[in-house]
Coordinates of C-alpha atoms and ligand atoms in Angstrom, one line a residue:
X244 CA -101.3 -59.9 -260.7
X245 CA -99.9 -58.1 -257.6
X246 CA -98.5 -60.2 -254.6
X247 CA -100.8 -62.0 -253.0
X248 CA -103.5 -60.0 -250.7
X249 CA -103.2 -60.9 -247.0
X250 CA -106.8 -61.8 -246.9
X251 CA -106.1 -64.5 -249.4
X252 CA -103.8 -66.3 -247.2
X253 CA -104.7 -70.0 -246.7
X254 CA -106.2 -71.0 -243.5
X255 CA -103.7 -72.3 -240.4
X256 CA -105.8 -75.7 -241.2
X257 CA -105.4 -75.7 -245.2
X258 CA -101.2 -74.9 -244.3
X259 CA -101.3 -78.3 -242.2
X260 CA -102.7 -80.3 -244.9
X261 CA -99.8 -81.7 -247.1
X262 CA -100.4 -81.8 -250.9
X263 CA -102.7 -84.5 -251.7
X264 CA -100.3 -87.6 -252.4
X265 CA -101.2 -87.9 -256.4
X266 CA -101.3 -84.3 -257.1
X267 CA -97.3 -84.1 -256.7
X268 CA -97.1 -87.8 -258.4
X269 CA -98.8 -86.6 -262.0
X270 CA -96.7 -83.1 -261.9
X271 CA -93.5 -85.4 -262.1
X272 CA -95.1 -87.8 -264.7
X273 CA -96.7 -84.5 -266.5
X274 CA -92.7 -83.4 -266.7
X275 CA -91.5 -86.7 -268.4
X276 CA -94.7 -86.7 -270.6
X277 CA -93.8 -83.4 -271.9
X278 CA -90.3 -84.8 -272.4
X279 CA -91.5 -87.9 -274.7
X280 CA -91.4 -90.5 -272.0
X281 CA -94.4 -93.2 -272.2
X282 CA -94.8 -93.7 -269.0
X283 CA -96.1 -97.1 -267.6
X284 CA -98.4 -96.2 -264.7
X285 CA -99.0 -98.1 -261.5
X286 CA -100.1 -95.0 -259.7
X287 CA -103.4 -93.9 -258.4
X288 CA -106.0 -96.6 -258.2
X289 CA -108.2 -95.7 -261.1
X290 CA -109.8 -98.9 -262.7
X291 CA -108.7 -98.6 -266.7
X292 CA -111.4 -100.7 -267.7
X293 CA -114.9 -99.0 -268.9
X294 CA -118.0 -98.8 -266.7
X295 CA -120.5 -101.5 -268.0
X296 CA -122.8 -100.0 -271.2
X297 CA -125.9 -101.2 -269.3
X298 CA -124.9 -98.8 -266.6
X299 CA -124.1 -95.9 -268.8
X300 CA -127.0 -96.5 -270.7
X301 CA -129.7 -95.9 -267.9
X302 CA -127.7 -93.3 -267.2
X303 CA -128.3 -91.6 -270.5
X304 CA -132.2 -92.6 -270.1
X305 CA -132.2 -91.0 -266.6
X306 CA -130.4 -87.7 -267.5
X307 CA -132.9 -87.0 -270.0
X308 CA -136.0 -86.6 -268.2
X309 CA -136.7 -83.8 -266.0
X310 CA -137.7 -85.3 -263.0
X311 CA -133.8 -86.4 -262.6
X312 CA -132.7 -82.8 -263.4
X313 CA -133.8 -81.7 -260.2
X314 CA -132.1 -81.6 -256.6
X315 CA -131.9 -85.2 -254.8
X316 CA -132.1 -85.3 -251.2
X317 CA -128.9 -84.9 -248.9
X318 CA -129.7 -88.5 -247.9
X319 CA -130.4 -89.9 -251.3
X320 CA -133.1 -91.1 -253.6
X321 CA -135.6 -93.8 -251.8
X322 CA -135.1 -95.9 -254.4
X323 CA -131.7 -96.2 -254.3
X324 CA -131.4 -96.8 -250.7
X325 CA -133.6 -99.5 -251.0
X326 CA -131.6 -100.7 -253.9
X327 CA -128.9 -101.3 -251.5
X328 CA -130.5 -102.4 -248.5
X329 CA -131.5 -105.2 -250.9
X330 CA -128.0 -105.4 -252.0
X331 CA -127.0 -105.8 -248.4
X332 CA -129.3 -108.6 -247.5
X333 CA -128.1 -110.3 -250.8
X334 CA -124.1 -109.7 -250.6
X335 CA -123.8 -110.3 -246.6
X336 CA -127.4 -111.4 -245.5
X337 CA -127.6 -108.0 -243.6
X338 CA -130.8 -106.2 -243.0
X339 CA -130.8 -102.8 -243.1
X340 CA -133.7 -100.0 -242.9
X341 CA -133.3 -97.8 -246.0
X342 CA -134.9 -95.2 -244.4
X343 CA -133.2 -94.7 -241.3
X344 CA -129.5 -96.8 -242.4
X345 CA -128.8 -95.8 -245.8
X346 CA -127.6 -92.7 -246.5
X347 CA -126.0 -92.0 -250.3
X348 CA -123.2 -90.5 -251.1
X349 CA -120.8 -88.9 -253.5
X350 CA -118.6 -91.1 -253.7
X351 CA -116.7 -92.9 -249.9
X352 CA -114.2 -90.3 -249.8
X353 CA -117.0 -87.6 -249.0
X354 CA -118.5 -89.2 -246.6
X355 CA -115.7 -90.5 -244.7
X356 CA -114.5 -86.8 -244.7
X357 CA -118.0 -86.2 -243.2
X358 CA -118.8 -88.1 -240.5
X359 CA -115.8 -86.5 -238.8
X360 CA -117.4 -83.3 -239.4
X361 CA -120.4 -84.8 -237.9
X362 CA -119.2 -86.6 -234.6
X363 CA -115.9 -85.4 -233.6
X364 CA -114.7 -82.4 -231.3
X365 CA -111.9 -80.4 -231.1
X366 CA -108.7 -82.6 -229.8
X367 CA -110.7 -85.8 -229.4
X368 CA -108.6 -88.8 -230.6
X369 CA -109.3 -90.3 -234.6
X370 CA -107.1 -93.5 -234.9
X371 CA -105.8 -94.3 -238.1
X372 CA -104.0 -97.1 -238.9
X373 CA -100.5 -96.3 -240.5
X374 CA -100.0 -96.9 -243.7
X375 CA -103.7 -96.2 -244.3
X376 CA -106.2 -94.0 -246.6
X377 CA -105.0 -90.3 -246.2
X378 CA -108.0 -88.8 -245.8
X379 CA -108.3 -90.3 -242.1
X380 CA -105.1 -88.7 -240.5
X381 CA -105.4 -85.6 -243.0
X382 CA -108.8 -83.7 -243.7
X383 CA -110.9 -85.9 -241.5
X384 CA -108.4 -84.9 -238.4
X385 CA -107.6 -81.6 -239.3
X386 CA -110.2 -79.9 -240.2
X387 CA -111.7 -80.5 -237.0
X388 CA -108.7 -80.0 -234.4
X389 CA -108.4 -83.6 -233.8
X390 CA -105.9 -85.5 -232.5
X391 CA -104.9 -88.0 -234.8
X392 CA -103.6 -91.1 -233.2
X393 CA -101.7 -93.0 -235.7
X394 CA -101.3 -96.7 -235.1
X395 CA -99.1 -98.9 -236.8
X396 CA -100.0 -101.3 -239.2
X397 CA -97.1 -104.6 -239.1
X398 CA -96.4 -107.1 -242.6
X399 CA -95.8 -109.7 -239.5
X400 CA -99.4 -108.8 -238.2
X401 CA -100.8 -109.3 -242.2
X402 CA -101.1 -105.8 -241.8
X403 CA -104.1 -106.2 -239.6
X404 CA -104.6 -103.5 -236.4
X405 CA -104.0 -104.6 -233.6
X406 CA -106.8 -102.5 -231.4
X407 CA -104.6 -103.4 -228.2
X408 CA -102.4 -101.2 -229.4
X409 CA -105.2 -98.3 -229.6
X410 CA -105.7 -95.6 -227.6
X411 CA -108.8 -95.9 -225.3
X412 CA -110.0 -92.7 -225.1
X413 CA -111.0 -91.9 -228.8
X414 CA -113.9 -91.1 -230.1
X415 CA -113.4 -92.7 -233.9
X416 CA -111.9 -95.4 -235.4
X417 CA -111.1 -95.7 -239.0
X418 CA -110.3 -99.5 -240.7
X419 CA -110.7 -100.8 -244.0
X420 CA -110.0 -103.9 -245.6
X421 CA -109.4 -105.3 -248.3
X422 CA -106.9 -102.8 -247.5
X423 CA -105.2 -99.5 -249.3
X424 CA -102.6 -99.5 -249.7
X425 CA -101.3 -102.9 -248.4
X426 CA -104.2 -105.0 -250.2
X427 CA -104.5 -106.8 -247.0
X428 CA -107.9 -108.4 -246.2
X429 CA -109.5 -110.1 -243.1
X430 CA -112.1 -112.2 -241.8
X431 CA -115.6 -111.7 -239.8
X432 CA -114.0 -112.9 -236.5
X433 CA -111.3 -110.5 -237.0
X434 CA -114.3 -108.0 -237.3
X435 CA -115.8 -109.2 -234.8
X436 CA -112.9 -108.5 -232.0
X437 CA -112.8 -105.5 -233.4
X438 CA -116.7 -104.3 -233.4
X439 CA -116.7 -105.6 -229.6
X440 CA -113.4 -103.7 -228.5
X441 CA -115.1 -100.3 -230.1
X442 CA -118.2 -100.8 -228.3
X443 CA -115.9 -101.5 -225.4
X444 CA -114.2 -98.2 -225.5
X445 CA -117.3 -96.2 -226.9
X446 CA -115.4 -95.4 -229.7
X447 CA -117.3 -94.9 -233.4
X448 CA -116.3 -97.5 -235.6
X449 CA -116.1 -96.1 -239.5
X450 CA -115.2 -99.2 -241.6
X451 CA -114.4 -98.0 -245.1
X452 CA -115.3 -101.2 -247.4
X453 CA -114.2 -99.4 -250.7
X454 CA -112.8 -102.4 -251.8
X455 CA -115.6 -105.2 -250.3
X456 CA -116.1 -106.3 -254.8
X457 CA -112.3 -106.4 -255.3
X458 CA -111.7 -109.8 -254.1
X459 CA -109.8 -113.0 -255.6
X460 CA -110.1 -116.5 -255.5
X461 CA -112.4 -118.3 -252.8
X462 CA -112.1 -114.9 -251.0
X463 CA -115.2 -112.8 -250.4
X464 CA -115.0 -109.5 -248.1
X465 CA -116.9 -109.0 -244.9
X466 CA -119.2 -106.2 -244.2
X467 CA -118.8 -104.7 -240.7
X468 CA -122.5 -105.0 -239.7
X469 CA -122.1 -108.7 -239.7
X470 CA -120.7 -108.3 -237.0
X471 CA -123.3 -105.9 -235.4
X472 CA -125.4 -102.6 -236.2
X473 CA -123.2 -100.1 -233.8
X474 CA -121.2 -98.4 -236.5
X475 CA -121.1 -96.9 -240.0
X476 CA -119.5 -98.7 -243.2
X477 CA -118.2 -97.0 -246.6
X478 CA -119.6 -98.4 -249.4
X479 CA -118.4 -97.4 -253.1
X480 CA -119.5 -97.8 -256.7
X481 CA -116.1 -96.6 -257.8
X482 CA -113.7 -99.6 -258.1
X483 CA -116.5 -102.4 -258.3
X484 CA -118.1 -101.1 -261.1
X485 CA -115.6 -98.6 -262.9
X486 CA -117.4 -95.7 -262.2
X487 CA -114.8 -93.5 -260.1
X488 CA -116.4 -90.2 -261.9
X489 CA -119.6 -91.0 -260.9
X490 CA -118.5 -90.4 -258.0
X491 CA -121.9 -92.4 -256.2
X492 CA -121.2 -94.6 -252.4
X493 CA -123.4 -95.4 -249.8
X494 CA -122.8 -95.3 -245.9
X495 CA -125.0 -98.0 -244.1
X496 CA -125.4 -98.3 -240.1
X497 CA -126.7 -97.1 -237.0
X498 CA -129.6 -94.5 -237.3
X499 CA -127.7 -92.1 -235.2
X500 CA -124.5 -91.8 -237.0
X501 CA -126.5 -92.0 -240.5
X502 CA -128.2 -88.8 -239.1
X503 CA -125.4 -87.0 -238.4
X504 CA -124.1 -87.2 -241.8
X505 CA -127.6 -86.4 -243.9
X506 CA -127.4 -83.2 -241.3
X507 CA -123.7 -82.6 -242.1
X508 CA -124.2 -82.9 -245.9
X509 CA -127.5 -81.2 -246.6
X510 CA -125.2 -78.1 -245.5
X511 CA -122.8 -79.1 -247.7
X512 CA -123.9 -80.8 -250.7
X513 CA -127.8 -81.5 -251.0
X514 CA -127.2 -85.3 -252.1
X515 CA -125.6 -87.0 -255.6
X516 CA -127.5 -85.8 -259.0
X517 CA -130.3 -88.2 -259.2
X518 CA -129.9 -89.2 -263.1
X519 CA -126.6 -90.7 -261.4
X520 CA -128.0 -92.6 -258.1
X521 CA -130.3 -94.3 -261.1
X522 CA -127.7 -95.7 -262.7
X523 CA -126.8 -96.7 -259.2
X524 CA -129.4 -98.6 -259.1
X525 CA -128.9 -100.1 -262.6
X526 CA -125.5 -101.3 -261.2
X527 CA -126.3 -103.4 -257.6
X528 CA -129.2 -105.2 -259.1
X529 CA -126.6 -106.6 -261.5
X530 CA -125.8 -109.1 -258.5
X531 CA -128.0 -112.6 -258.3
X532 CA -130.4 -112.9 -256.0
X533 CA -127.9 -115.1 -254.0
X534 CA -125.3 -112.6 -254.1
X535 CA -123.4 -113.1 -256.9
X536 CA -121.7 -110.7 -258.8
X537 CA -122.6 -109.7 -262.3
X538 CA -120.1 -111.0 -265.3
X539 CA -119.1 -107.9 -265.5
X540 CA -117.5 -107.9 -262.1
X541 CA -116.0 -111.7 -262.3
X542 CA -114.3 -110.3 -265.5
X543 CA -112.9 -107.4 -264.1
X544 CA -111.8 -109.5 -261.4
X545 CA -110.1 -112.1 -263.3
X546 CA -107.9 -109.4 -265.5
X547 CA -106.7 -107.6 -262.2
X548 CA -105.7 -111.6 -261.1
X549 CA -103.8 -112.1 -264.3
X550 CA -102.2 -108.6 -264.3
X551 CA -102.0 -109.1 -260.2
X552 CA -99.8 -112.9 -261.2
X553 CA -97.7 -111.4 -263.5
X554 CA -96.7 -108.4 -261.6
X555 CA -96.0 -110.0 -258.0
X556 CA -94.1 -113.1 -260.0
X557 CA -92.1 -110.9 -262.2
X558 CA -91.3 -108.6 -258.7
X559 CA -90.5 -111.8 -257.1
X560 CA -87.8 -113.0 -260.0
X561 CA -86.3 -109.0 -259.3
X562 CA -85.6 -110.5 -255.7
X563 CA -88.1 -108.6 -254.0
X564 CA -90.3 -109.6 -251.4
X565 CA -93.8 -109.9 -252.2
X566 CA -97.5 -111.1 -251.0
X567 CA -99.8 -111.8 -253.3
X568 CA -103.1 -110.2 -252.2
X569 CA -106.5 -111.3 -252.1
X570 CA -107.9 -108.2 -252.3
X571 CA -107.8 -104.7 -254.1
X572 CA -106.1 -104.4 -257.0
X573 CA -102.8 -103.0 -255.4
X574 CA -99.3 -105.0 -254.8
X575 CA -97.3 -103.7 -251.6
X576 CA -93.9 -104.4 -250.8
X577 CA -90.5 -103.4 -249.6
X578 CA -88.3 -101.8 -251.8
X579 CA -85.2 -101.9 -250.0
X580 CA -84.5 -98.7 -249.5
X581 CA -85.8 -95.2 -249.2
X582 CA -89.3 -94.7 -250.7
X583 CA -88.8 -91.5 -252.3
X584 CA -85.8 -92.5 -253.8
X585 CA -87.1 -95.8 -255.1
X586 CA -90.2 -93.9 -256.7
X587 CA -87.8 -91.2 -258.5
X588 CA -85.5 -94.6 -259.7
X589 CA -88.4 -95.8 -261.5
X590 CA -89.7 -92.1 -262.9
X591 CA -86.4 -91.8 -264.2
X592 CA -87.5 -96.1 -266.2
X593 CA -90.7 -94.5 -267.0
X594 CA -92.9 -96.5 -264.3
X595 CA -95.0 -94.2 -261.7
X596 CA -95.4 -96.0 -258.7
X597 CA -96.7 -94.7 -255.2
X598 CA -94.1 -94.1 -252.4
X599 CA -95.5 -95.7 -249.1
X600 CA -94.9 -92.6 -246.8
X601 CA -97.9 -90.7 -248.7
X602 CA -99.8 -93.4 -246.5
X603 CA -98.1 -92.9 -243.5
X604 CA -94.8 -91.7 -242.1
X605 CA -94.2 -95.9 -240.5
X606 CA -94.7 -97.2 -244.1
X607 CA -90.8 -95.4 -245.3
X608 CA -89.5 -98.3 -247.8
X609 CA -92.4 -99.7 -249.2
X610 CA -94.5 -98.5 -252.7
X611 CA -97.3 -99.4 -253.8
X612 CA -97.9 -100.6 -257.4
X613 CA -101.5 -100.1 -259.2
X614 CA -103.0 -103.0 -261.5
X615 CA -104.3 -100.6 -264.1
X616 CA -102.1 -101.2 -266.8
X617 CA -102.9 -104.5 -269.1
X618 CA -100.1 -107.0 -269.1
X619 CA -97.9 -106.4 -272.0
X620 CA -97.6 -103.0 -270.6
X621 CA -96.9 -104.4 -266.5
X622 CA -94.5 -107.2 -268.8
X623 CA -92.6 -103.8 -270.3
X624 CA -92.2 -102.3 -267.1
X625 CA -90.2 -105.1 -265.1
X626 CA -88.1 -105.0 -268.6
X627 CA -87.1 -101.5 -267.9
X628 CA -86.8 -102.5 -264.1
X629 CA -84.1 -105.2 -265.0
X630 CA -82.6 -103.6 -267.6
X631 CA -81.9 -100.3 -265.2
X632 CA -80.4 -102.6 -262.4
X633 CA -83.6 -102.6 -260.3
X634 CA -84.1 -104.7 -257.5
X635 CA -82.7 -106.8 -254.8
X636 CA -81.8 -110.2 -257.0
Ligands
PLP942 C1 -109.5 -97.0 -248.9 C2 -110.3 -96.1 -249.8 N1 -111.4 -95.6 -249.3 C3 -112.2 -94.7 -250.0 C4 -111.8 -94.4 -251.3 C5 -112.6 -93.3 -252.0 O1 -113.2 -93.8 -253.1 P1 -114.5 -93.1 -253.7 O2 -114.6 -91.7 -253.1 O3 -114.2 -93.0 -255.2 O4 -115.6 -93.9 -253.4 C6 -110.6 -94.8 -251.8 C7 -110.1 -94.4 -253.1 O5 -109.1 -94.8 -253.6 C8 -109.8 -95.7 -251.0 O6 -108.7 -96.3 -251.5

């Protein structure tokens, strides 16, 4: 192949992004993999556990007539946005209109992506809370020429944003908790100041609730519209159910902002493949009709909070510092000295861990550790970590 043809140069935009924070993560591993290292990972947050047979079976029964073969709609089947309207008046006693409220989607990331594209002008203000999801300081802001106000997010604040501390004049607002990476959660009232300060400052509230399933103990996450109907929440089937390749979500709330991304996407993507949004469907009427969730979800739930005990206490005896969350299935903490450094230590062990910084430049000295890996393997890894002089004991 000759040199690269000028007219194949990336865009200015595509230059700006950085490399997407796991695709530079599994080239190391892939390198000590082709080496003979078994590597222990506690990288990306991909459940390891299967999605439920019931789930994949209506899948199979739904991919096999024609009717499902077809093109959905950019908003989503009807029955599936019903499916969770119900779901929404069951799990947070929230009604929603399914026809004007629900849009489906492929999967949050898509969408949160996309209602940037929908709403936000050139050099307006997106806040992002720093450390936070990448996709709201990266492709959300640049790809439209926004600014991107990054706000820091403090372990002496429980990682919560302090909206004080946000710029007035924006015209979106990202949050999500049960938190990634810091697997900090909140409460409604906490919400609540929240909702009111954004309807204060007319700025659009996008609250990504990826995580609303992945809760332990007595906790159970919010949903933002408790608090009120004047924004958009992210909604994913991904880590609640094990279906990340699905890749099926929902974003509920205000008519207007729903709108905006059905127009944005019916450019884009004309909707999720139907045979999938049935087994969608299959998977939120697994809750009760009180709002519990399905067996399969408790069980999930209770191997992340074994897997989640063992790694935070065996971190702890290592002499770090470390919360034990009540959400998510990620561990946060500092490391005690530079990120990158830290995360090379523990390629070198075998271990993949996430440096904090691919969250955000203020989050330099923390990592983020995964609960994917069952517990013999998480009980191998703080092994190699003691055995190669790790930690701060
Ligand atoms: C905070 C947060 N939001 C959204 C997503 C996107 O998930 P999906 O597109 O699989 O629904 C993720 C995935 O890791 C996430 O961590």
């Amino acid at each position: 192949m000759s040199d690269i043809l000028t007219n194949f140069e990336q865009s200015e935009r595509l230059k700006k992004l950085p490399p997407y924070l796991f695709v530079r993560l599994e080239e190391l591993a892939a390198t000590k993999r082709k080496e003979g290292m078994d590597m222990i990972d506690f990288g990306i947050g991909d459940p390891d556990l299967p999605t439920p047979d019931k789930i994949v079976k209506s899948l199979q029964i739904a991919a096999e007539d024609n009717e499902n073969q077809k093109y959905s709609s950019s908003q989503g089947e009807k029955d599936l946005r019903e499916a969770v309207a119900r779901w929404y008046k069951k799990r947070f006693g929230v009604d929603v209109d399914p026809k004007t409220q629900v849009c489906i989607t492929l999967g949050s990331k898509e969408a949160i992506f996309n209602i940037s594209q929908a709403f936000v002008n050139p050099e307006e203000i997106i806040i992002a809370p720093s450390p936070g999801y990448p996709v709201y300081s990266g492709a959300s802001a640049l790809f439209n020429e926004a600014r991107c106000a990054s706000v820091p997010l403090r372990e002496d604040n429980g990682w919560l944003l302090d909206v004080e501390e946000c710029p007035r004049d924006a015209k979106m607002l990202y949050l999500n908790y049960p938190n990634n990476p810091t697997g900090a959660t909140c409460d409604l009232p906490y919400l609540r100041k929240v909702y009111e300060w954004c309807r204060s400052t007319n700025t659009i509230l996008c609250y990504d609730n990826a995580y609303s399933e992945m809760c332990y103990d007595d906790y159970r996450a919010p949903s933002i519209l408790q608090a009120g109907p004047d924004c958009i929440e992210f909604g994913s089937f991904s880590k609640t159910f094990n279906m990340t390749g699905f890749r099926l979500g929902y974003a509920v709330g205000h008519p207007d902002l729903v709108a905006g991304l059905k127009k944005c996407k019916g450019q884009i993507d004309s909707g999720a493949p139907i045979f999938i949004q049935k087994a969608g469907i299959t998977a939120l009427d697994m809750y009760g009709e009180d709002g519990t969730p399905p067996g399969m979800i408790r069980s999930n739930m209770a191997a992340y909070a074994e897997r989640r005990e063992v790694l935070v206490n065996g971190l702890r005896e290592l002499g770090f510092d470390v919360a034990m969350p009540k959400g998510t299935f990620y561990v946060w903490f500092n490391c005690g000295m530079p990120s990158d450094e830290f995360t090379e230590k523990m390629i070198d062990l075998g271990i993949i861990v996430t440096p904090g910084p691919g969250f955000g430049l203020s989050a330099e000295g923390y990592v983020r550790m995964t609960v994917t890996e069952p517990v013999e393997r998480i009980k191998d890894a703080l092994l190699r970590m003691k055995r190669g002089g790790i930690g701060r004991a």
